[in-house]
């Protein structure tokens, strides 16, 4: 089973190397790492290219944002399974991909997700949020629960049928994407109760300056899926409370 990992990048010279190194450190042999750079101006592309052929594909051209970049990467992918690793993030350890593949083979999953850690942007050993995915249920999805987006691995043929990210959303396209895939209950979904990724706080959805825009986009997403948006937003926040509490004890 070939795994394609898509990394979108724009002006992330300080962190892109860590993301790349964590892919190279995986013990699973059949990984296709695709990096889509939005024509960075800070030396990110030079950093990426320094890895040469150890990166399967590099695309560098202007884009309208992260989700256009991710869609480009998915269209270029040739793997059986597709997952994301953002340029600020890195895998929890070197066994992540091999454990994902083993669990997908064991369960016949179309869609797999796991656990993740939000960490301090500078001190990545400091855990800010401990996101334990928990079991998948369609009723939970309808009440604000979604798996952590960068822990999700999906068969590429399923993505071809369900469609990619809606680029009219600049922050909440991942929520729309996950709702489209998980609300129907018709996919085989597996939970891997292991940490998959460490995410630096300060990305699009964790930057306080963007929270207002995220709120508006979330309301639009829930409306489009026939979900009461205000109730869903409240429930979404309630699902997050235990993540911060658990982080205090790590």
mmCIF file of C-alpha atoms in Angstrom:
data_model
loop_
_atom_site.group_PDB
_atom_site.id
_atom_site.type_symbol
_atom_site.label_atom_id
_atom_site.label_comp_id
_atom_site.label_asym_id
_atom_site.label_seq_id
_atom_site.Cartn_x
_atom_site.Cartn_y
_atom_site.Cartn_z
ATOM 1 C CA UNK A 1 0.000 0.000 0.000
ATOM 2 C CA UNK A 2 1.578 3.226 -1.186
ATOM 3 C CA UNK A 3 1.007 6.313 0.989
ATOM 4 C CA UNK A 4 1.075 9.826 -0.454
ATOM 5 C CA UNK A 5 1.752 12.586 2.073
ATOM 6 C CA UNK A 6 0.896 16.121 0.984
ATOM 7 C CA UNK A 7 2.641 19.124 2.553
ATOM 8 C CA UNK A 8 1.557 22.634 1.642
ATOM 9 C CA UNK A 9 4.080 25.370 2.350
ATOM 10 C CA UNK A 10 4.327 29.125 2.110
ATOM 11 C CA UNK A 11 7.209 31.004 3.737
ATOM 12 C CA UNK A 12 7.953 28.321 6.318
ATOM 13 C CA UNK A 13 11.729 28.093 6.049
ATOM 14 C CA UNK A 14 12.083 27.735 9.823
ATOM 15 C CA UNK A 15 9.837 24.677 10.100
ATOM 16 C CA UNK A 16 9.585 22.923 6.721
ATOM 17 C CA UNK A 17 12.811 21.026 7.355
ATOM 18 C CA UNK A 18 11.347 19.444 10.479
ATOM 19 C CA UNK A 19 8.286 18.276 8.559
ATOM 20 C CA UNK A 20 10.447 16.773 5.807
ATOM 21 C CA UNK A 21 12.800 15.079 8.268
ATOM 22 C CA UNK A 22 9.886 13.470 10.093
ATOM 23 C CA UNK A 23 8.695 11.931 6.806
ATOM 24 C CA UNK A 24 12.188 10.716 5.967
ATOM 25 C CA UNK A 25 12.436 9.152 9.445
ATOM 26 C CA UNK A 26 9.413 6.886 8.868
ATOM 27 C CA UNK A 27 10.133 3.156 8.871
ATOM 28 C CA UNK A 28 7.467 2.479 6.240
ATOM 29 C CA UNK A 29 9.162 1.993 2.845
ATOM 30 C CA UNK A 30 6.507 3.073 0.338
ATOM 31 C CA UNK A 31 5.902 6.792 0.919
ATOM 32 C CA UNK A 32 5.433 9.455 -1.734
ATOM 33 C CA UNK A 33 6.054 12.895 -0.221
ATOM 34 C CA UNK A 34 4.623 15.743 -2.294
ATOM 35 C CA UNK A 35 5.355 19.328 -1.301
ATOM 36 C CA UNK A 36 3.320 22.158 -2.803
ATOM 37 C CA UNK A 37 4.992 25.517 -2.255
ATOM 38 C CA UNK A 38 3.067 28.710 -2.947
ATOM 39 C CA UNK A 39 6.063 30.528 -4.477
ATOM 40 C CA UNK A 40 7.699 31.277 -1.123
ATOM 41 C CA UNK A 41 10.010 34.278 -0.871
ATOM 42 C CA UNK A 42 11.846 33.442 2.373
ATOM 43 C CA UNK A 43 14.101 30.617 1.200
ATOM 44 C CA UNK A 44 11.593 27.817 1.855
ATOM 45 C CA UNK A 45 11.902 26.470 -1.690
ATOM 46 C CA UNK A 46 15.691 26.380 -1.481
ATOM 47 C CA UNK A 47 15.377 24.458 1.797
ATOM 48 C CA UNK A 48 12.935 22.018 0.213
ATOM 49 C CA UNK A 49 15.097 21.503 -2.866
ATOM 50 C CA UNK A 50 18.151 20.791 -0.712
ATOM 51 C CA UNK A 51 16.624 17.364 -0.030
ATOM 52 C CA UNK A 52 16.829 16.510 -3.717
ATOM 53 C CA UNK A 53 15.303 13.225 -4.834
ATOM 54 C CA UNK A 54 14.395 12.219 -1.289
ATOM 55 C CA UNK A 55 11.211 14.214 -1.897
ATOM 56 C CA UNK A 56 9.043 12.569 -4.559
ATOM 57 C CA UNK A 57 7.520 15.711 -6.063
ATOM 58 C CA UNK A 58 7.877 19.451 -5.550
ATOM 59 C CA UNK A 59 5.399 21.926 -7.025
ATOM 60 C CA UNK A 60 6.147 25.623 -6.617
ATOM 61 C CA UNK A 61 3.823 28.263 -8.037
ATOM 62 C CA UNK A 62 1.501 30.979 -6.724
ATOM 63 C CA UNK A 63 -1.819 29.827 -5.318
ATOM 64 C CA UNK A 64 -4.851 31.293 -3.574
ATOM 65 C CA UNK A 65 -4.210 29.542 -0.262
ATOM 66 C CA UNK A 66 -3.572 26.305 1.571
ATOM 67 C CA UNK A 67 -6.555 24.378 0.243
ATOM 68 C CA UNK A 68 -5.720 25.067 -3.398
ATOM 69 C CA UNK A 69 -2.210 23.826 -2.626
ATOM 70 C CA UNK A 70 -3.543 20.669 -0.955
ATOM 71 C CA UNK A 71 -5.855 19.981 -3.894
ATOM 72 C CA UNK A 72 -2.904 20.312 -6.280
ATOM 73 C CA UNK A 73 -0.979 17.813 -4.194
ATOM 74 C CA UNK A 74 -3.832 15.311 -4.112
ATOM 75 C CA UNK A 75 -4.266 15.539 -7.885
ATOM 76 C CA UNK A 76 -0.544 14.824 -8.297
ATOM 77 C CA UNK A 77 -0.622 11.898 -5.867
ATOM 78 C CA UNK A 78 -0.264 8.293 -7.032
ATOM 79 C CA UNK A 79 -0.589 6.535 -3.674
ATOM 80 C CA UNK A 80 -3.361 4.209 -2.550
ATOM 81 C CA UNK A 81 -3.842 6.355 0.553
ATOM 82 C CA UNK A 82 -3.487 10.125 0.984
ATOM 83 C CA UNK A 83 -2.703 12.057 4.166
ATOM 84 C CA UNK A 84 -1.535 15.546 5.086
ATOM 85 C CA UNK A 85 1.428 16.854 7.038
ATOM 86 C CA UNK A 86 1.442 20.642 7.312
ATOM 87 C CA UNK A 87 4.711 22.561 7.057
ATOM 88 C CA UNK A 88 4.639 23.584 10.745
ATOM 89 C CA UNK A 89 3.995 20.032 11.966
ATOM 90 C CA UNK A 90 5.851 16.747 12.304
ATOM 91 C CA UNK A 91 5.051 13.100 12.895
ATOM 92 C CA UNK A 92 4.891 11.852 16.464
ATOM 93 C CA UNK A 93 7.512 9.153 15.842
ATOM 94 C CA UNK A 94 9.049 7.040 13.093
ATOM 95 C CA UNK A 95 6.392 4.324 13.201
ATOM 96 C CA UNK A 96 3.324 6.457 12.435
ATOM 97 C CA UNK A 97 2.832 5.571 8.768
ATOM 98 C CA UNK A 98 3.523 1.862 9.230
ATOM 99 C CA UNK A 99 0.934 1.737 12.034
ATOM 100 C CA UNK A 100 -1.595 3.620 9.885
ATOM 101 C CA UNK A 101 -1.155 1.140 7.031
ATOM 102 C CA UNK A 102 -1.377 -1.874 9.344
ATOM 103 C CA UNK A 103 -4.617 -0.581 10.867
ATOM 104 C CA UNK A 104 -6.129 0.201 7.454
ATOM 105 C CA UNK A 105 -5.297 -3.278 6.204
ATOM 106 C CA UNK A 106 -6.649 -4.862 9.386
ATOM 107 C CA UNK A 107 -9.974 -3.011 9.198
ATOM 108 C CA UNK A 108 -10.369 -2.503 5.450
ATOM 109 C CA UNK A 109 -10.850 1.183 6.225
ATOM 110 C CA UNK A 110 -11.630 3.794 3.607
ATOM 111 C CA UNK A 111 -10.873 6.504 6.164
ATOM 112 C CA UNK A 112 -8.608 6.380 9.214
ATOM 113 C CA UNK A 113 -7.947 8.967 11.916
ATOM 114 C CA UNK A 114 -6.032 9.058 15.187
ATOM 115 C CA UNK A 115 -4.810 11.298 17.994
ATOM 116 C CA UNK A 116 -2.710 14.442 17.874
ATOM 117 C CA UNK A 117 -0.926 16.961 20.058
ATOM 118 C CA UNK A 118 -1.011 20.731 19.742
ATOM 119 C CA UNK A 119 2.337 21.999 21.007
ATOM 120 C CA UNK A 120 3.892 25.351 21.780
ATOM 121 C CA UNK A 121 5.252 27.032 18.660
ATOM 122 C CA UNK A 122 8.735 27.405 20.163
ATOM 123 C CA UNK A 123 8.970 24.646 22.770
ATOM 124 C CA UNK A 124 7.497 21.672 20.925
ATOM 125 C CA UNK A 125 7.847 19.467 24.013
ATOM 126 C CA UNK A 126 5.191 21.598 25.745
ATOM 127 C CA UNK A 127 1.731 20.181 25.017
ATOM 128 C CA UNK A 128 -1.078 22.760 24.820
ATOM 129 C CA UNK A 129 -3.921 20.500 23.656
ATOM 130 C CA UNK A 130 -4.141 16.726 23.836
ATOM 131 C CA UNK A 131 -6.575 15.669 21.098
ATOM 132 C CA UNK A 132 -7.778 12.109 21.655
ATOM 133 C CA UNK A 133 -9.941 11.233 18.663
ATOM 134 C CA UNK A 134 -12.269 8.706 20.272
ATOM 135 C CA UNK A 135 -14.697 6.454 18.451
ATOM 136 C CA UNK A 136 -16.505 7.573 15.306
ATOM 137 C CA UNK A 137 -20.266 7.877 15.406
ATOM 138 C CA UNK A 138 -22.434 9.748 12.897
ATOM 139 C CA UNK A 139 -24.460 11.317 15.729
ATOM 140 C CA UNK A 140 -21.244 12.803 17.113
ATOM 141 C CA UNK A 141 -20.434 14.326 13.729
ATOM 142 C CA UNK A 142 -23.867 15.960 13.650
ATOM 143 C CA UNK A 143 -23.199 17.422 17.108
ATOM 144 C CA UNK A 144 -19.909 19.189 16.478
ATOM 145 C CA UNK A 145 -17.377 16.338 16.734
ATOM 146 C CA UNK A 146 -14.805 15.865 13.981
ATOM 147 C CA UNK A 147 -11.482 14.028 13.939
ATOM 148 C CA UNK A 148 -8.295 16.061 13.931
ATOM 149 C CA UNK A 149 -7.792 16.859 10.268
ATOM 150 C CA UNK A 150 -4.030 16.120 9.942
ATOM 151 C CA UNK A 151 -4.531 12.668 11.479
ATOM 152 C CA UNK A 152 -6.891 11.614 8.664
ATOM 153 C CA UNK A 153 -5.737 9.153 5.991
ATOM 154 C CA UNK A 154 -8.118 8.365 3.154
ATOM 155 C CA UNK A 155 -8.046 6.012 0.193
ATOM 156 C CA UNK A 156 -7.397 7.977 -2.962
ATOM 157 C CA UNK A 157 -10.192 6.276 -4.919
ATOM 158 C CA UNK A 158 -12.638 7.414 -2.216
ATOM 159 C CA UNK A 159 -11.378 10.978 -2.614
ATOM 160 C CA UNK A 160 -11.911 10.721 -6.368
ATOM 161 C CA UNK A 161 -15.564 9.892 -5.725
ATOM 162 C CA UNK A 162 -16.255 12.288 -2.832
ATOM 163 C CA UNK A 163 -14.353 15.301 -4.123
ATOM 164 C CA UNK A 164 -11.576 17.491 -2.772
ATOM 165 C CA UNK A 165 -11.508 20.665 -0.680
ATOM 166 C CA UNK A 166 -13.906 23.528 -1.400
ATOM 167 C CA UNK A 167 -11.493 26.389 -2.108
ATOM 168 C CA UNK A 168 -14.095 29.077 -1.440
ATOM 169 C CA UNK A 169 -13.417 28.404 2.253
ATOM 170 C CA UNK A 170 -10.080 29.850 3.389
ATOM 171 C CA UNK A 171 -10.064 28.351 6.906
ATOM 172 C CA UNK A 172 -12.995 25.943 7.292
ATOM 173 C CA UNK A 173 -12.577 23.849 4.125
ATOM 174 C CA UNK A 174 -11.325 20.997 6.292
ATOM 175 C CA UNK A 175 -14.560 20.988 8.334
ATOM 176 C CA UNK A 176 -16.661 20.959 5.161
ATOM 177 C CA UNK A 177 -14.487 18.171 3.747
ATOM 178 C CA UNK A 178 -14.797 15.992 6.861
ATOM 179 C CA UNK A 179 -18.560 16.524 7.124
ATOM 180 C CA UNK A 180 -18.987 15.443 3.498
ATOM 181 C CA UNK A 181 -17.015 12.268 4.164
ATOM 182 C CA UNK A 182 -18.321 11.324 7.608
ATOM 183 C CA UNK A 183 -21.951 12.403 7.954
ATOM 184 C CA UNK A 184 -23.365 9.719 5.681
ATOM 185 C CA UNK A 185 -22.015 6.734 7.606
ATOM 186 C CA UNK A 186 -21.387 4.862 4.350
ATOM 187 C CA UNK A 187 -17.588 4.705 4.534
ATOM 188 C CA UNK A 188 -15.587 2.178 6.523
ATOM 189 C CA UNK A 189 -13.978 4.383 9.183
ATOM 190 C CA UNK A 190 -11.243 3.191 11.544
ATOM 191 C CA UNK A 191 -9.778 4.831 14.630
ATOM 192 C CA UNK A 192 -6.091 4.362 15.446
ATOM 193 C CA UNK A 193 -5.729 5.074 19.154
ATOM 194 C CA UNK A 194 -2.191 6.395 18.819
ATOM 195 C CA UNK A 195 -0.606 9.813 18.386
ATOM 196 C CA UNK A 196 0.031 10.658 14.759
ATOM 197 C CA UNK A 197 1.201 14.266 14.684
ATOM 198 C CA UNK A 198 2.530 17.168 16.729
ATOM 199 C CA UNK A 199 1.075 20.486 15.528
ATOM 200 C CA UNK A 200 2.587 23.853 16.365
ATOM 201 C CA UNK A 201 0.028 26.330 17.680
ATOM 202 C CA UNK A 202 -0.342 29.348 15.425
ATOM 203 C CA UNK A 203 -1.669 27.856 12.170
ATOM 204 C CA UNK A 204 -4.670 29.191 10.253
ATOM 205 C CA UNK A 205 -7.229 27.831 12.687
ATOM 206 C CA UNK A 206 -5.239 28.541 15.855
ATOM 207 C CA UNK A 207 -4.262 32.156 15.117
ATOM 208 C CA UNK A 208 -6.453 34.483 17.189
ATOM 209 C CA UNK A 209 -6.494 37.042 14.375
ATOM 210 C CA UNK A 210 -8.345 34.559 12.168
ATOM 211 C CA UNK A 211 -10.932 33.276 14.650
ATOM 212 C CA UNK A 212 -13.612 35.717 13.522
ATOM 213 C CA UNK A 213 -13.285 34.563 9.925
ATOM 214 C CA UNK A 214 -13.315 30.944 11.081
ATOM 215 C CA UNK A 215 -16.554 31.532 12.992
ATOM 216 C CA UNK A 216 -18.253 32.942 9.870
ATOM 217 C CA UNK A 217 -17.012 30.089 7.696
ATOM 218 C CA UNK A 218 -18.063 27.451 10.228
ATOM 219 C CA UNK A 219 -21.585 28.915 10.281
ATOM 220 C CA UNK A 220 -21.680 28.697 6.492
ATOM 221 C CA UNK A 221 -20.406 25.105 6.546
ATOM 222 C CA UNK A 222 -23.014 23.922 9.048
ATOM 223 C CA UNK A 223 -25.803 25.688 7.142
ATOM 224 C CA UNK A 224 -24.733 23.937 3.934
ATOM 225 C CA UNK A 225 -24.993 20.532 5.623
ATOM 226 C CA UNK A 226 -28.386 21.186 7.198
ATOM 227 C CA UNK A 227 -27.020 21.452 10.748
ATOM 228 C CA UNK A 228 -28.101 24.091 13.269
ATOM 229 C CA UNK A 229 -24.981 26.285 13.125
ATOM 230 C CA UNK A 230 -25.149 27.994 16.515
ATOM 231 C CA UNK A 231 -25.798 24.740 18.358
ATOM 232 C CA UNK A 232 -23.068 22.956 16.387
ATOM 233 C CA UNK A 233 -20.530 25.697 17.174
ATOM 234 C CA UNK A 234 -21.313 25.444 20.896
ATOM 235 C CA UNK A 235 -21.076 21.658 20.779
ATOM 236 C CA UNK A 236 -17.821 21.858 18.802
ATOM 237 C CA UNK A 237 -16.285 24.007 21.544
ATOM 238 C CA UNK A 238 -17.541 21.605 24.222
ATOM 239 C CA UNK A 239 -15.749 18.692 22.539
ATOM 240 C CA UNK A 240 -12.500 20.698 22.812
ATOM 241 C CA UNK A 241 -12.631 21.371 26.561
ATOM 242 C CA UNK A 242 -11.239 17.961 27.608
ATOM 243 C CA UNK A 243 -8.303 18.423 25.226
ATOM 244 C CA UNK A 244 -6.983 21.384 27.218
ATOM 245 C CA UNK A 245 -7.657 19.639 30.549
ATOM 246 C CA UNK A 246 -5.780 16.489 29.473
ATOM 247 C CA UNK A 247 -2.815 18.584 28.317
ATOM 248 C CA UNK A 248 -2.343 19.887 31.869
ATOM 249 C CA UNK A 249 -1.448 16.364 33.012
ATOM 250 C CA UNK A 250 1.153 15.606 30.329
#
